[in-house]
Amino acid sequence: MNRTGNETIVVNPPSLRITEGPGKGLKILIPPAGLVIGREAGTPQLHTDAALSRRHARVEVAGDGSVEVTDLGSANGTFRNGRRLTETAHLKDGDVLRLGNTELTVSMSVQEATSAPDWLADGKRLFEQGRAAESKQAFTKALSDPRSAAGAHYGLGMIALAENDLVHAERSFLAAIEIDSSHSNAAFQLGLLAERRREIGQARTWYHRALAAEPGHVSALARLDATAPALNAQRGGTAITTDHEHKDGMASSELLDRIRSKRAEVNKYVEVNTRRRRFLVNLVIVAGALVVLLTAPAAIGGKTFTDWLQQLFGSSTPSWQFLCLFASLSSLASVVAIQIQKSNNYEEHIARAQGLRATLEVLEVSITSGSLTIRKATNQFLKCLEDCSFMEPIR
């Protein structure tokens, strides 16, 4: 961004303009780190589109400046110019993406001369003045600037918090963290929300994360001190020294418990999804074999075989009709099984979960052997928690 006189020359990064669906008319800038589109991703403009998956698609800026889109195994698919994507696709200016009930038009980088109002600063000022509706509009506009997007998400979270909308508040704070992992205040607010749900361990994890981003975060230190007795009561163990925690992260016994719990969760995820994938693969094999078994004899034996089969079962209906019906049903079952595998992305998710499990195992061994400090182990564990966001609860 360069200033010339009263004008500001702004080089706008690639963007997506909403041309149909919730948020019609708004523009979503694509930050250098990329953007995940979905109901629970970093696009609050689209959270009300029920046809979107939680993490529907990823849009990224490649090294050469081009823009790519990848479907993340969404239920309803991602379409570019009317064609459903089956792999990562390059986008050009004017391309139209459809995700759920939302239509987005691609705009590549351009230079604009503009007065570039500071929507983030306006949003903060209006929020402090108690003008929530106007503040929300300013923060929403600030989302289009990747430099202020994290702060805008945080501001929207604070407004939702003031309106006692805890669900949207948490989503906004998580979106701020996704864009700026060092956003200490967003981490602190997530800790307060977890504490309100009486999830003391989770709350303390967020407080530690706030401290990792801003070591002198007074409010996070205060909440760690205040929640230590509650955590001790929940665990039924000895008191935890919070001064030690402030220097080295959470207590080693607490961290080990969390790692083992997360490993058990990952193990269950791998076990259940491996079983589901194996069932679908076997279904495809069996259905394919049935199709061959039902059609090959008739194709080889011709009318002689079908007449013999009809006579064998004493049916008045031509036997080839039954063979075609059962072959069609078998083929349909095979197609459905393949589509379920693709939509749930089992193979990739299982591989990622297995890698995460191995990381947790190494982390546990490193802690018990003393080869890793608790602070570093805590930071690595928080990274593992971020990496397991793709895991959906097992039902």
mmCIF file of C-alpha atoms in Angstrom:
data_model
loop_
_atom_site.group_PDB
_atom_site.id
_atom_site.type_symbol
_atom_site.label_atom_id
_atom_site.label_comp_id
_atom_site.label_asym_id
_atom_site.label_seq_id
_atom_site.Cartn_x
_atom_site.Cartn_y
_atom_site.Cartn_z
ATOM 1 C CA MET A 1 0.000 0.000 0.000
ATOM 2 C CA ASN A 2 1.504 3.394 -1.077
ATOM 3 C CA ARG A 3 0.185 6.853 -0.282
ATOM 4 C CA THR A 4 0.169 9.606 -2.938
ATOM 5 C CA GLY A 5 -1.309 12.905 -1.800
ATOM 6 C CA ASN A 6 -4.780 12.289 -0.376
ATOM 7 C CA GLU A 7 -5.088 8.947 -2.130
ATOM 8 C CA THR A 8 -3.885 5.515 -1.127
ATOM 9 C CA ILE A 9 -2.803 3.037 -3.794
ATOM 10 C CA VAL A 10 -4.041 -0.325 -2.548
ATOM 11 C CA VAL A 11 -2.944 -3.555 -4.215
ATOM 12 C CA ASN A 12 -5.909 -5.779 -3.547
ATOM 13 C CA PRO A 13 -5.126 -9.483 -3.277
ATOM 14 C CA PRO A 14 -7.330 -12.014 -5.108
ATOM 15 C CA SER A 15 -10.864 -11.984 -3.797
ATOM 16 C CA LEU A 16 -14.233 -13.698 -3.967
ATOM 17 C CA ARG A 17 -17.365 -11.593 -4.327
ATOM 18 C CA ILE A 18 -20.624 -13.140 -3.105
ATOM 19 C CA THR A 19 -23.056 -12.856 -6.015
ATOM 20 C CA GLU A 20 -25.734 -15.205 -4.683
ATOM 21 C CA GLY A 21 -26.659 -16.500 -1.242
ATOM 22 C CA PRO A 22 -26.054 -15.182 2.306
ATOM 23 C CA GLY A 23 -23.951 -12.025 2.344
ATOM 24 C CA LYS A 24 -24.716 -11.168 -1.283
ATOM 25 C CA GLY A 25 -22.578 -8.242 -2.422
ATOM 26 C CA LEU A 26 -19.817 -8.714 0.155
ATOM 27 C CA LYS A 27 -16.220 -9.360 -0.853
ATOM 28 C CA ILE A 28 -13.953 -11.965 0.768
ATOM 29 C CA LEU A 29 -10.233 -11.372 0.271
ATOM 30 C CA ILE A 30 -7.982 -14.425 -0.064
ATOM 31 C CA PRO A 31 -5.042 -14.001 2.351
ATOM 32 C CA PRO A 32 -1.561 -15.295 1.411
ATOM 33 C CA ALA A 33 -2.021 -18.218 3.826
ATOM 34 C CA GLY A 34 -5.199 -19.270 2.028
ATOM 35 C CA LEU A 35 -8.817 -19.418 3.132
ATOM 36 C CA VAL A 36 -11.113 -22.243 4.228
ATOM 37 C CA ILE A 37 -14.756 -21.719 3.261
ATOM 38 C CA GLY A 38 -17.500 -23.352 5.340
ATOM 39 C CA ARG A 39 -20.127 -22.955 8.039
ATOM 40 C CA GLU A 40 -17.544 -23.151 10.833
ATOM 41 C CA ALA A 41 -14.481 -21.850 8.985
ATOM 42 C CA GLY A 42 -13.040 -18.351 8.662
ATOM 43 C CA THR A 43 -15.935 -17.022 6.556
ATOM 44 C CA PRO A 44 -18.636 -15.743 8.951
ATOM 45 C CA GLN A 45 -20.403 -14.138 5.964
ATOM 46 C CA LEU A 46 -21.451 -17.672 4.928
ATOM 47 C CA HIS A 47 -22.208 -19.323 8.284
ATOM 48 C CA THR A 48 -25.954 -19.212 7.627
ATOM 49 C CA ASP A 49 -25.726 -21.266 4.400
ATOM 50 C CA ALA A 50 -27.036 -24.624 5.650
ATOM 51 C CA ALA A 51 -25.973 -26.353 2.409
ATOM 52 C CA LEU A 52 -22.289 -25.682 3.156
ATOM 53 C CA SER A 53 -20.195 -28.272 4.979
ATOM 54 C CA ARG A 54 -18.384 -27.170 8.130
ATOM 55 C CA ARG A 55 -15.106 -27.084 6.164
ATOM 56 C CA HIS A 56 -16.308 -27.097 2.569
ATOM 57 C CA ALA A 57 -13.399 -25.983 0.369
ATOM 58 C CA ARG A 58 -9.951 -24.373 0.543
ATOM 59 C CA VAL A 59 -8.869 -21.482 -1.679
ATOM 60 C CA GLU A 60 -5.121 -20.817 -1.820
ATOM 61 C CA VAL A 61 -2.702 -18.464 -3.535
ATOM 62 C CA ALA A 62 0.018 -20.533 -5.237
ATOM 63 C CA GLY A 63 3.677 -19.525 -5.333
ATOM 64 C CA ASP A 64 3.305 -18.028 -8.808
ATOM 65 C CA GLY A 65 0.401 -15.831 -7.676
ATOM 66 C CA SER A 66 -2.316 -17.978 -9.242
ATOM 67 C CA VAL A 67 -5.337 -19.061 -7.214
ATOM 68 C CA GLU A 68 -6.332 -22.689 -6.616
ATOM 69 C CA VAL A 69 -9.460 -24.251 -5.118
ATOM 70 C CA THR A 70 -9.748 -27.691 -3.523
ATOM 71 C CA ASP A 71 -12.919 -29.382 -2.306
ATOM 72 C CA LEU A 72 -12.436 -30.725 1.257
ATOM 73 C CA GLY A 73 -14.729 -33.712 0.892
ATOM 74 C CA SER A 74 -17.898 -31.625 1.170
ATOM 75 C CA ALA A 75 -21.314 -33.262 1.095
ATOM 76 C CA ASN A 76 -22.745 -31.137 -1.726
ATOM 77 C CA GLY A 77 -19.571 -30.586 -3.740
ATOM 78 C CA THR A 78 -17.743 -27.554 -5.125
ATOM 79 C CA PHE A 79 -18.489 -26.361 -8.656
ATOM 80 C CA ARG A 80 -16.393 -24.127 -10.943
ATOM 81 C CA ASN A 81 -18.284 -22.620 -13.857
ATOM 82 C CA GLY A 82 -20.975 -25.293 -13.424
ATOM 83 C CA ARG A 83 -18.635 -28.313 -13.322
ATOM 84 C CA ARG A 84 -18.091 -30.271 -10.113
ATOM 85 C CA LEU A 85 -14.473 -30.415 -8.942
ATOM 86 C CA THR A 86 -12.811 -33.795 -8.487
ATOM 87 C CA GLU A 87 -9.315 -32.393 -7.907
ATOM 88 C CA THR A 88 -7.532 -29.111 -7.219
ATOM 89 C CA ALA A 89 -8.361 -26.571 -9.930
ATOM 90 C CA HIS A 90 -6.741 -23.280 -10.993
ATOM 91 C CA LEU A 91 -8.978 -20.221 -11.034
ATOM 92 C CA LYS A 92 -8.877 -17.223 -13.332
ATOM 93 C CA ASP A 93 -10.490 -13.823 -13.179
ATOM 94 C CA GLY A 94 -14.267 -14.059 -13.611
ATOM 95 C CA ASP A 95 -14.581 -17.746 -12.749
ATOM 96 C CA VAL A 96 -17.737 -18.589 -10.783
ATOM 97 C CA LEU A 97 -17.648 -20.948 -7.810
ATOM 98 C CA ARG A 98 -20.760 -22.529 -6.318
ATOM 99 C CA LEU A 99 -20.643 -24.008 -2.821
ATOM 100 C CA GLY A 100 -23.964 -24.987 -1.261
ATOM 101 C CA ASN A 101 -26.407 -22.138 -1.936
ATOM 102 C CA THR A 102 -23.606 -19.590 -2.320
ATOM 103 C CA GLU A 103 -22.174 -18.322 -5.589
ATOM 104 C CA LEU A 104 -18.783 -16.551 -5.609
ATOM 105 C CA THR A 105 -17.083 -14.700 -8.469
ATOM 106 C CA VAL A 106 -13.281 -14.724 -8.594
ATOM 107 C CA SER A 107 -11.395 -11.441 -8.915
ATOM 108 C CA MET A 108 -7.613 -11.456 -9.330
ATOM 109 C CA SER A 109 -5.180 -8.886 -7.873
ATOM 110 C CA VAL A 110 -5.767 -5.290 -8.969
ATOM 111 C CA GLN A 111 -4.496 -1.850 -7.973
ATOM 112 C CA GLU A 112 -7.015 0.694 -6.812
ATOM 113 C CA ALA A 113 -6.730 4.316 -5.777
ATOM 114 C CA THR A 114 -8.900 4.718 -2.715
ATOM 115 C CA SER A 115 -9.137 6.561 0.533
ATOM 116 C CA ALA A 116 -9.019 3.104 2.215
ATOM 117 C CA PRO A 117 -11.085 3.755 5.365
ATOM 118 C CA ASP A 118 -9.861 1.959 8.465
ATOM 119 C CA TRP A 119 -12.906 -0.218 9.142
ATOM 120 C CA LEU A 120 -11.186 -2.043 11.996
ATOM 121 C CA ALA A 121 -10.484 1.179 13.881
ATOM 122 C CA ASP A 122 -14.027 2.384 13.160
ATOM 123 C CA GLY A 123 -15.447 -0.900 14.474
ATOM 124 C CA LYS A 124 -13.468 -0.616 17.724
ATOM 125 C CA ARG A 125 -14.500 3.003 18.212
ATOM 126 C CA LEU A 126 -18.177 2.287 17.570
ATOM 127 C CA PHE A 127 -18.107 -0.740 19.877
ATOM 128 C CA GLU A 128 -16.643 1.362 22.702
ATOM 129 C CA GLN A 129 -19.450 3.863 22.136
ATOM 130 C CA GLY A 130 -22.036 1.106 22.528
ATOM 131 C CA ARG A 131 -23.186 1.284 18.898
ATOM 132 C CA ALA A 132 -23.158 -2.474 18.332
ATOM 133 C CA ALA A 133 -25.057 -2.595 15.009
ATOM 134 C CA GLU A 134 -22.800 -0.019 13.337
ATOM 135 C CA SER A 135 -19.735 -1.638 14.899
ATOM 136 C CA LYS A 136 -20.746 -5.016 13.461
ATOM 137 C CA GLN A 137 -21.052 -3.493 9.979
ATOM 138 C CA ALA A 138 -17.591 -1.941 10.259
ATOM 139 C CA PHE A 139 -15.993 -5.186 11.476
ATOM 140 C CA THR A 140 -17.699 -7.137 8.676
ATOM 141 C CA LYS A 141 -16.232 -4.743 6.109
ATOM 142 C CA ALA A 142 -12.819 -5.053 7.774
ATOM 143 C CA LEU A 143 -12.892 -8.807 7.082
ATOM 144 C CA SER A 144 -12.077 -8.049 3.430
ATOM 145 C CA ASP A 145 -8.611 -6.771 4.412
ATOM 146 C CA PRO A 146 -6.280 -9.673 5.345
ATOM 147 C CA ARG A 147 -4.233 -7.328 7.548
ATOM 148 C CA SER A 148 -7.216 -6.601 9.780
ATOM 149 C CA ALA A 149 -9.232 -9.823 9.359
ATOM 150 C CA ALA A 150 -8.098 -11.386 12.646
ATOM 151 C CA GLY A 151 -8.935 -8.221 14.581
ATOM 152 C CA ALA A 152 -12.291 -7.977 12.804
ATOM 153 C CA HIS A 153 -13.181 -11.560 13.757
ATOM 154 C CA TYR A 154 -12.225 -10.756 17.338
ATOM 155 C CA GLY A 155 -14.421 -7.654 17.290
ATOM 156 C CA LEU A 156 -17.382 -9.629 15.943
ATOM 157 C CA GLY A 157 -16.780 -12.162 18.698
ATOM 158 C CA MET A 158 -16.899 -9.451 21.361
ATOM 159 C CA ILE A 159 -20.173 -8.136 19.922
ATOM 160 C CA ALA A 160 -21.665 -11.639 19.928
ATOM 161 C CA LEU A 161 -20.447 -12.047 23.502
ATOM 162 C CA ALA A 162 -22.166 -8.816 24.503
ATOM 163 C CA GLU A 163 -25.366 -10.143 22.904
ATOM 164 C CA ASN A 164 -24.917 -13.423 24.818
ATOM 165 C CA ASP A 165 -24.600 -15.335 21.541
ATOM 166 C CA LEU A 166 -21.907 -17.687 22.806
ATOM 167 C CA VAL A 167 -21.913 -19.974 19.748
ATOM 168 C CA HIS A 168 -21.115 -17.185 17.263
ATOM 169 C CA ALA A 169 -18.705 -15.623 19.732
ATOM 170 C CA GLU A 170 -16.696 -18.841 19.911
ATOM 171 C CA ARG A 171 -16.720 -19.236 16.120
ATOM 172 C CA SER A 172 -15.424 -15.689 15.667
ATOM 173 C CA PHE A 173 -12.629 -16.114 18.218
ATOM 174 C CA LEU A 174 -11.611 -19.416 16.597
ATOM 175 C CA ALA A 175 -11.579 -17.693 13.194
ATOM 176 C CA ALA A 176 -9.284 -14.999 14.631
ATOM 177 C CA ILE A 177 -6.952 -17.721 15.963
ATOM 178 C CA GLU A 178 -6.998 -19.510 12.593
ATOM 179 C CA ILE A 179 -5.788 -16.337 10.837
ATOM 180 C CA ASP A 180 -3.420 -15.174 13.592
ATOM 181 C CA SER A 181 -2.306 -17.996 15.869
ATOM 182 C CA SER A 182 -0.644 -15.462 18.207
ATOM 183 C CA HIS A 183 -3.877 -13.554 18.923
ATOM 184 C CA SER A 184 -3.618 -13.714 22.721
ATOM 185 C CA ASN A 185 -6.928 -11.966 23.459
ATOM 186 C CA ALA A 186 -8.899 -14.360 21.242
ATOM 187 C CA ALA A 187 -7.264 -17.292 23.050
ATOM 188 C CA PHE A 188 -8.122 -15.710 26.405
ATOM 189 C CA GLN A 189 -11.795 -15.228 25.432
ATOM 190 C CA LEU A 190 -11.971 -18.865 24.306
ATOM 191 C CA GLY A 191 -10.657 -19.798 27.746
ATOM 192 C CA LEU A 192 -13.410 -17.768 29.418
ATOM 193 C CA LEU A 193 -16.048 -19.471 27.249
ATOM 194 C CA ALA A 194 -14.678 -22.906 28.154
ATOM 195 C CA GLU A 195 -14.684 -21.902 31.815
ATOM 196 C CA ARG A 196 -18.350 -20.906 31.544
ATOM 197 C CA ARG A 197 -19.045 -24.447 30.324
ATOM 198 C CA ARG A 198 -17.079 -25.702 33.355
ATOM 199 C CA GLU A 199 -14.450 -27.219 31.054
ATOM 200 C CA ILE A 200 -11.647 -26.132 33.360
ATOM 201 C CA GLY A 201 -8.901 -28.144 31.689
ATOM 202 C CA GLN A 202 -9.787 -26.779 28.241
ATOM 203 C CA ALA A 203 -10.023 -23.250 29.649
ATOM 204 C CA ARG A 204 -6.553 -23.512 31.147
ATOM 205 C CA THR A 205 -5.196 -24.768 27.807
ATOM 206 C CA TRP A 206 -6.465 -21.590 26.150
ATOM 207 C CA TYR A 207 -5.035 -19.430 28.973
ATOM 208 C CA HIS A 208 -1.652 -21.075 28.485
ATOM 209 C CA ARG A 209 -1.908 -20.378 24.776
ATOM 210 C CA ALA A 210 -2.640 -16.716 25.496
ATOM 211 C CA LEU A 211 0.475 -16.631 27.694
ATOM 212 C CA ALA A 212 2.566 -18.311 25.005
ATOM 213 C CA ALA A 213 1.559 -15.525 22.613
ATOM 214 C CA GLU A 214 1.882 -12.741 25.228
ATOM 215 C CA PRO A 215 3.926 -13.812 28.281
ATOM 216 C CA GLY A 216 2.758 -10.817 30.306
ATOM 217 C CA HIS A 217 -0.988 -11.388 29.723
ATOM 218 C CA VAL A 218 -2.181 -10.392 33.196
ATOM 219 C CA SER A 219 -5.757 -11.600 32.756
ATOM 220 C CA ALA A 220 -4.616 -15.068 31.630
ATOM 221 C CA LEU A 221 -2.274 -15.325 34.624
ATOM 222 C CA ALA A 222 -5.099 -14.321 36.936
ATOM 223 C CA ARG A 223 -7.490 -16.934 35.512
ATOM 224 C CA LEU A 224 -4.840 -19.658 35.817
ATOM 225 C CA ASP A 225 -4.480 -18.793 39.495
ATOM 226 C CA ALA A 226 -8.241 -18.663 39.981
ATOM 227 C CA THR A 227 -8.941 -22.003 38.238
ATOM 228 C CA ALA A 228 -6.152 -24.016 39.882
ATOM 229 C CA PRO A 229 -8.307 -25.041 42.903
ATOM 230 C CA ALA A 230 -11.217 -26.035 40.627
ATOM 231 C CA LEU A 231 -8.921 -28.165 38.489
ATOM 232 C CA ASN A 232 -7.478 -29.763 41.593
ATOM 233 C CA ALA A 233 -10.983 -30.565 42.840
ATOM 234 C CA GLN A 234 -11.933 -32.124 39.497
ATOM 235 C CA ARG A 235 -8.778 -34.220 39.367
ATOM 236 C CA GLY A 236 -8.859 -35.171 43.041
ATOM 237 C CA GLY A 237 -5.081 -34.795 43.168
ATOM 238 C CA THR A 238 -2.558 -32.499 44.755
ATOM 239 C CA ALA A 239 -2.536 -28.789 44.182
ATOM 240 C CA ILE A 240 -0.765 -27.509 41.108
ATOM 241 C CA THR A 241 1.800 -24.760 41.525
ATOM 242 C CA THR A 242 0.690 -22.000 39.209
ATOM 243 C CA ASP A 243 4.024 -20.143 39.453
ATOM 244 C CA HIS A 244 5.686 -23.208 37.955
ATOM 245 C CA GLU A 245 3.036 -23.343 35.266
ATOM 246 C CA HIS A 246 3.613 -19.738 34.284
ATOM 247 C CA LYS A 247 7.256 -20.533 33.595
ATOM 248 C CA ASP A 248 7.059 -23.979 32.082
ATOM 249 C CA GLY A 249 3.492 -24.472 30.790
ATOM 250 C CA MET A 250 0.915 -26.782 32.380
ATOM 251 C CA ALA A 251 2.016 -29.424 34.931
ATOM 252 C CA SER A 252 3.563 -32.528 33.368
ATOM 253 C CA SER A 253 1.003 -34.895 34.905
ATOM 254 C CA GLU A 254 -1.862 -32.783 33.548
ATOM 255 C CA LEU A 255 -0.241 -32.603 30.114
ATOM 256 C CA LEU A 256 0.382 -36.370 30.028
ATOM 257 C CA ASP A 257 -3.265 -37.007 30.939
ATOM 258 C CA ARG A 258 -4.379 -34.751 28.085
ATOM 259 C CA ILE A 259 -2.024 -36.425 25.605
ATOM 260 C CA ARG A 260 -3.223 -39.900 26.591
ATOM 261 C CA SER A 261 -6.848 -38.815 26.374
ATOM 262 C CA LYS A 262 -6.303 -37.339 22.925
ATOM 263 C CA ARG A 263 -4.429 -40.487 21.827
ATOM 264 C CA ALA A 264 -7.385 -42.614 22.920
ATOM 265 C CA GLU A 265 -9.701 -40.342 20.942
ATOM 266 C CA VAL A 266 -7.466 -40.587 17.862
ATOM 267 C CA ASN A 267 -7.202 -44.385 18.232
ATOM 268 C CA LYS A 268 -10.977 -44.679 18.309
ATOM 269 C CA TYR A 269 -11.286 -42.400 15.284
ATOM 270 C CA VAL A 270 -8.788 -44.512 13.310
ATOM 271 C CA GLU A 271 -10.430 -47.776 14.384
ATOM 272 C CA VAL A 272 -13.991 -46.713 13.543
ATOM 273 C CA ASN A 273 -13.163 -45.063 10.220
ATOM 274 C CA THR A 274 -10.865 -47.911 9.146
ATOM 275 C CA ARG A 275 -13.753 -50.307 9.814
ATOM 276 C CA ARG A 276 -16.140 -48.110 7.822
ATOM 277 C CA ARG A 277 -13.703 -47.790 4.924
ATOM 278 C CA ARG A 278 -13.043 -51.555 4.882
ATOM 279 C CA PHE A 279 -16.785 -52.227 4.791
ATOM 280 C CA LEU A 280 -17.277 -49.848 1.854
ATOM 281 C CA VAL A 281 -14.319 -51.329 -0.051
ATOM 282 C CA ASN A 282 -15.643 -54.867 0.480
ATOM 283 C CA LEU A 283 -19.099 -53.722 -0.609
ATOM 284 C CA VAL A 284 -17.663 -52.372 -3.870
ATOM 285 C CA ILE A 285 -15.809 -55.663 -4.487
ATOM 286 C CA VAL A 286 -18.814 -57.862 -3.723
ATOM 287 C CA ALA A 287 -21.205 -55.697 -5.739
ATOM 288 C CA GLY A 288 -18.819 -55.712 -8.710
ATOM 289 C CA ALA A 289 -18.491 -59.496 -8.534
ATOM 290 C CA LEU A 290 -22.285 -59.857 -8.432
ATOM 291 C CA VAL A 291 -22.641 -57.708 -11.558
ATOM 292 C CA VAL A 292 -20.215 -59.988 -13.407
ATOM 293 C CA LEU A 293 -21.886 -63.120 -12.049
ATOM 294 C CA LEU A 294 -25.333 -61.933 -13.135
ATOM 295 C CA THR A 295 -24.412 -60.692 -16.605
ATOM 296 C CA ALA A 296 -21.546 -62.881 -17.825
ATOM 297 C CA PRO A 297 -23.473 -66.234 -18.102
ATOM 298 C CA ALA A 298 -26.314 -64.578 -20.001
ATOM 299 C CA ALA A 299 -23.847 -62.823 -22.320
ATOM 300 C CA ILE A 300 -22.000 -66.082 -23.041
ATOM 301 C CA GLY A 301 -24.958 -68.507 -23.074
ATOM 302 C CA GLY A 302 -27.346 -66.138 -24.816
ATOM 303 C CA LYS A 303 -31.028 -67.047 -25.255
ATOM 304 C CA THR A 304 -30.377 -70.742 -24.566
ATOM 305 C CA PHE A 305 -29.118 -69.950 -21.066
ATOM 306 C CA THR A 306 -31.914 -67.491 -20.231
ATOM 307 C CA ASP A 307 -34.593 -69.927 -21.484
ATOM 308 C CA TRP A 308 -33.063 -72.694 -19.369
ATOM 309 C CA LEU A 309 -32.981 -70.399 -16.321
ATOM 310 C CA GLN A 310 -36.606 -69.395 -16.876
ATOM 311 C CA GLN A 311 -37.635 -73.040 -17.119
ATOM 312 C CA LEU A 312 -35.582 -73.942 -14.031
ATOM 313 C CA PHE A 313 -37.448 -71.449 -11.844
ATOM 314 C CA GLY A 314 -40.789 -71.958 -13.570
ATOM 315 C CA SER A 315 -41.280 -68.222 -14.069
ATOM 316 C CA SER A 316 -43.499 -66.631 -16.701
ATOM 317 C CA THR A 317 -41.332 -63.494 -16.712
ATOM 318 C CA PRO A 318 -38.235 -63.618 -18.930
ATOM 319 C CA SER A 319 -35.238 -64.452 -16.757
ATOM 320 C CA TRP A 320 -33.031 -61.770 -18.352
ATOM 321 C CA GLN A 321 -35.242 -59.121 -16.734
ATOM 322 C CA PHE A 322 -34.435 -60.451 -13.267
ATOM 323 C CA LEU A 323 -30.748 -60.664 -14.139
ATOM 324 C CA CYS A 324 -30.716 -57.053 -15.346
ATOM 325 C CA LEU A 325 -32.612 -55.853 -12.250
ATOM 326 C CA PHE A 326 -30.251 -57.499 -9.762
ATOM 327 C CA ALA A 327 -27.196 -56.427 -11.770
ATOM 328 C CA SER A 328 -28.460 -52.818 -11.743
ATOM 329 C CA LEU A 329 -29.032 -52.897 -7.976
ATOM 330 C CA SER A 330 -25.533 -54.326 -7.429
ATOM 331 C CA SER A 331 -24.022 -51.645 -9.652
ATOM 332 C CA LEU A 332 -25.971 -48.950 -7.771
ATOM 333 C CA ALA A 333 -24.691 -50.247 -4.428
ATOM 334 C CA SER A 334 -21.130 -50.113 -5.749
ATOM 335 C CA VAL A 335 -21.522 -46.518 -6.982
ATOM 336 C CA VAL A 336 -23.079 -45.366 -3.677
ATOM 337 C CA ALA A 337 -20.263 -46.996 -1.685
ATOM 338 C CA ILE A 338 -17.623 -45.276 -3.839
ATOM 339 C CA GLN A 339 -19.303 -41.876 -3.457
ATOM 340 C CA ILE A 340 -19.550 -42.278 0.324
ATOM 341 C CA GLN A 341 -15.803 -43.007 0.434
ATOM 342 C CA LYS A 342 -15.046 -39.908 -1.614
ATOM 343 C CA SER A 343 -17.360 -37.560 0.287
ATOM 344 C CA ASN A 344 -15.988 -38.633 3.679
ATOM 345 C CA ASN A 345 -12.376 -38.656 2.443
ATOM 346 C CA TYR A 346 -11.635 -41.687 4.633
ATOM 347 C CA GLU A 347 -8.217 -42.523 3.198
ATOM 348 C CA GLU A 348 -6.718 -39.046 3.732
ATOM 349 C CA HIS A 349 -8.312 -38.562 7.155
ATOM 350 C CA ILE A 350 -7.149 -41.966 8.407
ATOM 351 C CA ALA A 351 -3.594 -41.233 7.217
ATOM 352 C CA ARG A 352 -3.623 -37.834 8.958
ATOM 353 C CA ALA A 353 -4.993 -39.384 12.157
ATOM 354 C CA GLN A 354 -2.297 -42.072 12.116
ATOM 355 C CA GLY A 355 0.360 -39.382 11.743
ATOM 356 C CA LEU A 356 -1.183 -37.438 14.609
ATOM 357 C CA ARG A 357 -1.228 -40.583 16.763
ATOM 358 C CA ALA A 358 2.473 -41.133 16.098
ATOM 359 C CA THR A 359 3.227 -37.515 17.020
ATOM 360 C CA LEU A 360 1.337 -37.871 20.308
ATOM 361 C CA GLU A 361 3.205 -41.096 21.115
ATOM 362 C CA VAL A 362 6.575 -39.415 20.510
ATOM 363 C CA LEU A 363 5.467 -36.436 22.590
ATOM 364 C CA GLU A 364 4.484 -38.678 25.509
ATOM 365 C CA VAL A 365 7.819 -40.522 25.411
ATOM 366 C CA SER A 366 9.713 -37.201 25.232
ATOM 367 C CA ILE A 367 7.946 -35.906 28.347
ATOM 368 C CA THR A 368 8.379 -39.062 30.403
ATOM 369 C CA SER A 369 12.070 -39.307 29.440
ATOM 370 C CA GLY A 370 12.684 -35.635 30.267
ATOM 371 C CA SER A 371 14.106 -34.863 26.805
ATOM 372 C CA LEU A 372 11.562 -32.093 26.211
ATOM 373 C CA THR A 373 10.684 -29.146 28.440
ATOM 374 C CA ILE A 374 7.074 -28.826 29.549
ATOM 375 C CA ARG A 375 6.699 -25.468 27.825
ATOM 376 C CA LYS A 376 7.840 -26.874 24.469
ATOM 377 C CA ALA A 377 5.730 -29.977 25.001
ATOM 378 C CA THR A 378 2.682 -27.800 25.744
ATOM 379 C CA ASN A 379 3.202 -25.821 22.540
ATOM 380 C CA GLN A 380 3.579 -29.036 20.526
ATOM 381 C CA PHE A 381 0.412 -30.454 22.084
ATOM 382 C CA LEU A 382 -1.535 -27.282 21.205
ATOM 383 C CA LYS A 383 -0.300 -27.695 17.629
ATOM 384 C CA CYS A 384 -1.607 -31.289 17.690
ATOM 385 C CA LEU A 385 -5.020 -30.002 18.836
ATOM 386 C CA GLU A 386 -5.094 -27.652 15.844
ATOM 387 C CA ASP A 387 -4.053 -30.467 13.492
ATOM 388 C CA CYS A 388 -6.927 -32.700 14.629
ATOM 389 C CA SER A 389 -9.627 -30.192 13.653
ATOM 390 C CA PHE A 390 -10.612 -32.447 10.718
ATOM 391 C CA MET A 391 -11.734 -35.209 13.110
ATOM 392 C CA GLU A 392 -15.496 -35.278 13.535
ATOM 393 C CA PRO A 393 -16.985 -36.786 16.704
ATOM 394 C CA ILE A 394 -17.522 -40.542 16.467
ATOM 395 C CA ARG A 395 -21.185 -41.476 16.809
#
